[in-house]
XYZ file of C-alpha atoms in Angstrom:
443
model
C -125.591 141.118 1.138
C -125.341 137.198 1.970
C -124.581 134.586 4.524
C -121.091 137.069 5.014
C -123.373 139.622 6.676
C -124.026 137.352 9.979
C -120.664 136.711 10.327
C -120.664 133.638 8.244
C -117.577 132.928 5.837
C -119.092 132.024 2.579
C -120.525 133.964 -0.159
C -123.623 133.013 -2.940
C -122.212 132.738 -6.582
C -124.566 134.434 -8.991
C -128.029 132.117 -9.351
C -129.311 133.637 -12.662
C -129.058 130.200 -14.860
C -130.383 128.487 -11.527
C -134.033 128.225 -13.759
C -135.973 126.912 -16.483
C -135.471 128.122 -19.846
C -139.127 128.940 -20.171
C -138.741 131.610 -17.706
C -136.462 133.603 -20.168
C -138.775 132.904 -22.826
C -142.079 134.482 -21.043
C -139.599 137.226 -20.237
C -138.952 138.152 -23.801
C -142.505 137.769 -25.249
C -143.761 139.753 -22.184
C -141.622 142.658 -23.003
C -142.651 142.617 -26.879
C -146.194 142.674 -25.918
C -145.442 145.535 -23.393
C -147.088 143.570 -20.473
C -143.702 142.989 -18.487
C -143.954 145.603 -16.784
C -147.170 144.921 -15.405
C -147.441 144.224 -11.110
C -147.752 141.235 -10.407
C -147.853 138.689 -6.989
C -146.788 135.051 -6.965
C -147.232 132.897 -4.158
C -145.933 129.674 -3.149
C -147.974 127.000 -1.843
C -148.499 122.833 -1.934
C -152.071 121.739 -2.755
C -151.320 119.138 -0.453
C -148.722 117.151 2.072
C -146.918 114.852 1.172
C -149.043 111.378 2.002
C -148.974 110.737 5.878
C -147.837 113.749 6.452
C -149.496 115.864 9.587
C -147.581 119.365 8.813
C -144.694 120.760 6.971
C -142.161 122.747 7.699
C -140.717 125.773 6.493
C -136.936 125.439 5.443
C -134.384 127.322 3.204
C -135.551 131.108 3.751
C -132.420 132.429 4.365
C -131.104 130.532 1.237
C -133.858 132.053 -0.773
C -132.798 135.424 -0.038
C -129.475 134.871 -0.688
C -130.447 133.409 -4.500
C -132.439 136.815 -5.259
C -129.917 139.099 -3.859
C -127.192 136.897 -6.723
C -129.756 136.894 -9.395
C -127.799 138.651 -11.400
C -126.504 138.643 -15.040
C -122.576 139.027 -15.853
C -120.838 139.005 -19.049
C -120.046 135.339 -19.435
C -123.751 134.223 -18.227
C -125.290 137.130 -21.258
C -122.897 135.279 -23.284
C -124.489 131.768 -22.854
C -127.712 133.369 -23.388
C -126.921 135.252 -26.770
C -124.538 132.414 -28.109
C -127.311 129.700 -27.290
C -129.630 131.935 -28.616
C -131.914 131.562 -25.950
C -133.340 135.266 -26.073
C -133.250 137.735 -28.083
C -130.724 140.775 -27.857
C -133.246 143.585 -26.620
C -133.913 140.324 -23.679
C -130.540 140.485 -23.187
C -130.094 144.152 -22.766
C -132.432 144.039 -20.371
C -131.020 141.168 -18.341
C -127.723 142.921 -17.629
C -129.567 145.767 -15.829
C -131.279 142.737 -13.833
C -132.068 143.301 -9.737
C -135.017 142.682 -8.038
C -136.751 145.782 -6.708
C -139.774 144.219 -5.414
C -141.093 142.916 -2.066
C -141.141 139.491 -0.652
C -143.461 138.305 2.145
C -143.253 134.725 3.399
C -143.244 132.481 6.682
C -140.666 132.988 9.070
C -138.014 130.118 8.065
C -138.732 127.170 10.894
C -142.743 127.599 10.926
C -144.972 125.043 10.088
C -147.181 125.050 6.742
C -150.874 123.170 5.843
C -152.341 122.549 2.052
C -152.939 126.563 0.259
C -150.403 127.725 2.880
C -149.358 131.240 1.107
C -145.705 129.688 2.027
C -144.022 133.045 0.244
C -145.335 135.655 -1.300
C -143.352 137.492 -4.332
C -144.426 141.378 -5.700
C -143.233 143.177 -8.213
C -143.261 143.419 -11.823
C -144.415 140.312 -14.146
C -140.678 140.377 -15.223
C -138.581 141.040 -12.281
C -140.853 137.970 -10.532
C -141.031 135.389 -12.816
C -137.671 135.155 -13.506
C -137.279 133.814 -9.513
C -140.022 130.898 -10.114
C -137.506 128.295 -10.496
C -134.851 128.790 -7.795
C -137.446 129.926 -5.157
C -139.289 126.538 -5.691
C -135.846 124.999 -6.154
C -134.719 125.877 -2.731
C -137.768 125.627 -0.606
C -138.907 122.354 -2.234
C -135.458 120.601 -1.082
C -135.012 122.040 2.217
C -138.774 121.996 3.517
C -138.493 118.285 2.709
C -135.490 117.806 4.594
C -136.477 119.572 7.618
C -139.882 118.192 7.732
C -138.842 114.507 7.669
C -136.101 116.179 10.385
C -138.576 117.146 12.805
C -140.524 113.740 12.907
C -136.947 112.408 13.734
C -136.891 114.982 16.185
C -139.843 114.753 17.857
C -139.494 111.086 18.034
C -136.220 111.694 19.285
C -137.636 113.666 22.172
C -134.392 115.114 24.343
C -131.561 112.613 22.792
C -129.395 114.320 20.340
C -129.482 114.202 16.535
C -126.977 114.254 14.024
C -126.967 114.861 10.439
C -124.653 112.442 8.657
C -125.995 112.019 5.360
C -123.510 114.011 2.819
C -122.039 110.994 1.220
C -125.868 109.454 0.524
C -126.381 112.792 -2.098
C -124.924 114.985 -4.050
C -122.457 117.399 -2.341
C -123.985 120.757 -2.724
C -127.406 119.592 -1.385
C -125.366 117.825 1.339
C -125.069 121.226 2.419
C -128.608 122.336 2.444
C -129.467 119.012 3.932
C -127.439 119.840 6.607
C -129.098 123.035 7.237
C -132.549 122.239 6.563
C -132.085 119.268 9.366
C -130.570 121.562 11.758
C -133.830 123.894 11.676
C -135.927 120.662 12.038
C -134.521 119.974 14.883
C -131.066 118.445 14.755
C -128.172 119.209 17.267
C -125.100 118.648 14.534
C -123.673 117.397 11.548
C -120.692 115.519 10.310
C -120.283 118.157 7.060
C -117.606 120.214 6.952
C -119.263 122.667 4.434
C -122.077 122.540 6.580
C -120.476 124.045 9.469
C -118.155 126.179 7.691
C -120.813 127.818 5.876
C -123.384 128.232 8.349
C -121.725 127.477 11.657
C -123.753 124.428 12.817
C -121.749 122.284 15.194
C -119.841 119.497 13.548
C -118.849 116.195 15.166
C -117.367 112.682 14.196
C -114.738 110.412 15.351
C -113.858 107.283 13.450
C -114.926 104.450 11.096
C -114.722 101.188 11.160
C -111.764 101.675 8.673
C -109.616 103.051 11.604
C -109.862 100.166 13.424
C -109.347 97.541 10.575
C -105.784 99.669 9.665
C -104.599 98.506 12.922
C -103.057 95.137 14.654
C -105.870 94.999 17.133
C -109.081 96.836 17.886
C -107.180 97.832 21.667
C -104.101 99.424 19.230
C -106.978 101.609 17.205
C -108.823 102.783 20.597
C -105.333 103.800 22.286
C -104.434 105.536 19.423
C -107.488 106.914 19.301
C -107.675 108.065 22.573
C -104.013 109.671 22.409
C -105.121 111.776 19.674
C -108.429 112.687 20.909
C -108.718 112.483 24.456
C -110.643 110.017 26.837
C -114.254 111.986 25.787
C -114.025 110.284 22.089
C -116.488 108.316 20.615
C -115.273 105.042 20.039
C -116.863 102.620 17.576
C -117.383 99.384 19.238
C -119.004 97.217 16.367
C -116.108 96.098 14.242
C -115.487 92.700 15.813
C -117.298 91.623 19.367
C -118.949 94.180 21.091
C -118.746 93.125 24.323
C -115.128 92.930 23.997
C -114.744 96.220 22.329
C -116.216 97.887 25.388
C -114.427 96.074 27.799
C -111.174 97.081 25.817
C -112.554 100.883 25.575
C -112.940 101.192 29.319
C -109.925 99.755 30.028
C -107.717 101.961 27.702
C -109.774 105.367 28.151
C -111.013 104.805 31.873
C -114.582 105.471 33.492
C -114.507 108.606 31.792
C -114.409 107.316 28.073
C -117.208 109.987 26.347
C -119.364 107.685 24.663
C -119.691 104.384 22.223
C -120.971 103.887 19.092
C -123.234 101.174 17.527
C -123.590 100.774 14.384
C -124.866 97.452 13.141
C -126.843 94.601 14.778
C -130.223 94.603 16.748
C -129.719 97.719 18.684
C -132.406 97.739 20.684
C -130.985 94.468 22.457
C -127.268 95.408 21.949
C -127.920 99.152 23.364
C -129.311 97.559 26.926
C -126.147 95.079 27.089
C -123.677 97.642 26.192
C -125.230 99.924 28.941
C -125.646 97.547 32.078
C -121.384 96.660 30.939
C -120.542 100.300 30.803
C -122.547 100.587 34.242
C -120.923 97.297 35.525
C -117.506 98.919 34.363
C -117.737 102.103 36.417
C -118.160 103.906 33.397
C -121.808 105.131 34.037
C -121.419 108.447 32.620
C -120.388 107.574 28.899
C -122.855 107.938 26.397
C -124.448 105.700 23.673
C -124.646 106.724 19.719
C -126.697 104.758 17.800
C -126.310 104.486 14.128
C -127.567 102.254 10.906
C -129.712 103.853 8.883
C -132.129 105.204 11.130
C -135.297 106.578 10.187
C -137.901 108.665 12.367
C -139.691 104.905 12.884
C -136.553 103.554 14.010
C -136.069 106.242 16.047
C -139.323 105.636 17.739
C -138.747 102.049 18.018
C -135.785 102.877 20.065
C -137.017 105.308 22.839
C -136.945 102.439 25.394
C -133.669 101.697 24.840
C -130.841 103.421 27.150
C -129.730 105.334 23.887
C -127.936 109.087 24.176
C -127.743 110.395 20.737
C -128.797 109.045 16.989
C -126.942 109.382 13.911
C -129.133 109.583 10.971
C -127.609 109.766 7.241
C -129.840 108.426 4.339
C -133.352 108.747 5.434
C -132.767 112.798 6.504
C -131.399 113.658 3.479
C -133.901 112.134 1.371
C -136.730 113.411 3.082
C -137.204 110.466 5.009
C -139.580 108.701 1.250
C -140.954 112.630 0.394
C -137.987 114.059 -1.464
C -139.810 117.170 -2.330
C -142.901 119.354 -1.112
C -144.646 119.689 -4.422
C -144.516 123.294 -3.641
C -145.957 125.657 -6.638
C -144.909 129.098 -7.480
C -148.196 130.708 -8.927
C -149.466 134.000 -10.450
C -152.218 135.245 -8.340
C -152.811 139.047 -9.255
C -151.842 141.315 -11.672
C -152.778 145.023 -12.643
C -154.574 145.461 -16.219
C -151.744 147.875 -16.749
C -148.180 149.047 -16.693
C -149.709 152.157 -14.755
C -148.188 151.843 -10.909
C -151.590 152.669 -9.883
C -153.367 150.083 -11.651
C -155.835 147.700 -9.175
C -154.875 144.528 -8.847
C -157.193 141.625 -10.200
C -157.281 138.252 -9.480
C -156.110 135.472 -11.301
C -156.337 131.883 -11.271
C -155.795 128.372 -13.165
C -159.016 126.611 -14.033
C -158.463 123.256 -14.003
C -159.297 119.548 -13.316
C -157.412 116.875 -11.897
C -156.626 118.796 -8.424
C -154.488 121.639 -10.027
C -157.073 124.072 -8.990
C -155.281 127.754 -7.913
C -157.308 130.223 -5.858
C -156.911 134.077 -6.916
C -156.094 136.951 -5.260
C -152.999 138.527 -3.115
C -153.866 136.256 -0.054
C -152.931 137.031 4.422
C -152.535 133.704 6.489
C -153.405 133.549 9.750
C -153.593 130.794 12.354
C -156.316 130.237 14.963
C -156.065 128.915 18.571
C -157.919 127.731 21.051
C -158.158 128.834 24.564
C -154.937 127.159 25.423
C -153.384 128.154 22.544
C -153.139 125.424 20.464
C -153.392 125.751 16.874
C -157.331 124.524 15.182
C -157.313 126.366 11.692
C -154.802 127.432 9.377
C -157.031 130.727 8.081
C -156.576 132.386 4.850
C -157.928 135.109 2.736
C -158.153 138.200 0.049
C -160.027 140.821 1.996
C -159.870 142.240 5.328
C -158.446 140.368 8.225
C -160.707 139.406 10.968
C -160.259 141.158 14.119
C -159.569 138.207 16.266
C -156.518 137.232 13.494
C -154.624 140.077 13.383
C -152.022 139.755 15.973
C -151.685 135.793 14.299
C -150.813 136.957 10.821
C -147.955 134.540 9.689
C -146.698 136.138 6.836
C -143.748 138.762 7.494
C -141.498 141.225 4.968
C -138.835 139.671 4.157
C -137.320 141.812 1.107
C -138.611 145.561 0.727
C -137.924 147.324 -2.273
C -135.188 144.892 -3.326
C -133.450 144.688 0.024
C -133.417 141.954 2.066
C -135.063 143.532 5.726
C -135.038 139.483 7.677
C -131.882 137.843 8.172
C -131.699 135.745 11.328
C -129.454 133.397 12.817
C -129.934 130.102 12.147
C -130.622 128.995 15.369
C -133.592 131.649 15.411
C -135.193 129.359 13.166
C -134.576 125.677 14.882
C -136.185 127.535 18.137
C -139.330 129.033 16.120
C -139.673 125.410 14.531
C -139.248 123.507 18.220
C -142.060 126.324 19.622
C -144.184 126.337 16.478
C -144.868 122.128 16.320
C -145.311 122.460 19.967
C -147.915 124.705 19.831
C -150.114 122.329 17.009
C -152.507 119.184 18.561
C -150.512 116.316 20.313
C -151.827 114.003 17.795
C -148.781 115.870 15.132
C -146.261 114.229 15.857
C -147.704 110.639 15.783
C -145.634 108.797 13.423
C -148.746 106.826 11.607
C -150.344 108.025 8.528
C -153.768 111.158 9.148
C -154.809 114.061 7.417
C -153.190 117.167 8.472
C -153.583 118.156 11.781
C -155.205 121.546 11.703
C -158.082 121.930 8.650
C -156.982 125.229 6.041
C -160.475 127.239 6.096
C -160.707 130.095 3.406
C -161.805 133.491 4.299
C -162.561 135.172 -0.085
């Protein structure tokens, strides 16, 4: 099972070297000192947001259960592992038989996350889970970042469209994910191909200033423009004068030319001239994109200005400054024994320096007030208050080995959208605070 089973055209290729070598090497000492076999829960969580950060957001679910269902080991990936010498050959023998038979609980993909957040939750044996550390954290790291930084673009955005158009600014395969992640924070599009082929988001995009330069005159690249594409293109008005361009754009595609795109200059000012000439022109319906890499501040800066849509490239796909989530993928409990029937005990890191774990196979929970706005993000070990059980946060995800939660993407963008809406109005202010809800621990 994959991304093929909604309907979607692309498949996972197997993610078993997707890790650290270290992971192969507990593996093999584990199973020498018979403790492999022992049950065991991991769960991932950040100790903290990133700085300035008010919430995060949960992103790349659905890619996460796609890399456990392809954890697997063929011949040529056994290979690598006996020819490198990496493991040993009982290691190995074990490897090939390789599928993950436990359970995974996490976050629905699109909610929001505070500090100890039990983001996912991972059961099973000590083998079968800790061979997932690294591509779990791999995935959820990258495309938490990308959708949180996405939905402060968003909500500064308010009801103008977004679109993604950052997959020349990184590397192509987390183009992709970028893509995706942004979508779920709160982005209408994006201008990747892969994106939408893969996971059906919409895909848009026009024409660069390239088009224009290749022809005689800006008035011969809009007309053949417009022949191609019809009078609702986008055409890109910024190449020479402006005001020009869209005097040349409304005469050549009429009062029903679809929109205009700006791309360098002080758009605030240039957005207001370009609209009261467009109104002036007759052409009062056509829309404004704004582009020039725009961050959620710039975003912000612009909300007075008569601007329709924003295309954001860089900034989204870097996390807007936070790259990652510093997400952690942690060993929490574990039975004394190989027995199936063997209690589970807690187990945690001692440490200084703010690397401090908290034992113990953990529910999450979050409280609201009267109006049902979020106040606490509530955690704990033992049983779950009364009050709290109906807003449990953690659901199955993978039972036994199978995967029981696929969604459609879109299921996640609209539990993102109603999840930030339901935290304090002061989360979505773009200057820097503590996060907006206080984690309160329930042991």
């Amino acid at each position: 099972m994959n991304t093929a089973d909604l309907g979607l055209p692309v498949s996972v290729p197997s993610t078993a070297l997707f890790t650290d070598q270290y992971e192969f090497t507990m593996l093999q000492a584990a199973l020498k000192a018979g403790t492999a076999d022992r049950r065991s829960v991991f769960e991932v969580f950040t100790r903290r947001l990133p700085e300035g950060r008010r919430y995060g957001v949960v992103a790349g679910t659905g890619r996460v259960l796609d890399a456990v269902e392809n954890f697997r080991f063929d011949d040529d990936v056994l290979g690598f592992l006996r020819d490198h010498g990496i493991v040993d050959e009982p290691t190995i023998q074990w490897l090939a038989d390789y599928r993950f038979g436990g359970d995974i609980h996490g976050y629905p993909e699109g909610e929001v996350y505070f500090p100890g957040s039990p983001i996912m939750r991972v059961e099973g044996s000590f083998a079968e889970c800790v061979l997932l550390e690294t591509v779990i954290l791999s995935v959820l790291n990258h495309d938490s970042a990308i959708a949180a930084a996405a939905s402060r673009m968003s909500a500064a955005a308010a009801d103008r469209r977004l679109i993604e158009m950052g997959a020349r600014r990184t590397h192509e395969l987390a183009a992709v994910a970028s893509a995706r992640a942004a979508y779920v924070g709160g982005f209408h599009s994006t201008s990747d191909l892969a994106a939408g082929f893969r996971y059906g988001i919409p895909t848009v995009g026009t024409s660069a200033h390239a088009f224009t330069l290749l022809h005689d005159t800006e008035r011969d690249a809009f007309r053949a423009q417009v022949d191609s594409l019809g009078r609702g293109t986008t055409l890109l008005v910024d190449t020479y004068d402006v005001s020009e361009a869209v005097v040349a754009a409304v005469e050549i595609a009429g009062t029903g030319l679809g929109a205009v795109r700006i791309d360098s200059g002080d758009l605030l000012m240039v957005a207001h001239r370009v609209r009261r000439q467009l109104d002036d022109l007759g052409a009062r319906d056509t829309k404004i994109v704004v582009t020039s890499d725009l961050d959620e501040y710039a975003i912000a800066s612009l909300a007075a200005a008569p601007v329709d849509a924003y295309g954001v490239g860089t900034q989204v796909v870097t996390g807007s400054g936070h790259p990652t989530c510093s997400m952690v993928y942690k060993l929490v409990a574990r039975a004394g024994s190989a027995d199936p029937g063997a209690p589970l005990v807690p187990v945690a890191k001692r440490s200084a320096g703010g690397k401090l774990s908290i034992g113990g196979r953990k529910w999450a929970a979050r409280r609201r007030d009267e109006n049902g706005v979020a106040e606490a993000e509530v955690l704990g070990t033992g049983p779950v208050p009364e009050p709290l059980v109906d807003r449990q946060l953690l659901t199955e995800l993978v039972k036994g080995g199978e995967v029981v939660a696929r969604e459609p993407l879109d299921t996640a963008r609209e539990r993102h959208i109603a999840a930030r809406a339901a935290l304090p109005v002061s989360a979505t202010q773009l200057s820097r605070g503590e996060p907006v809800i206080p984690t309160e621990y329930l042991m």
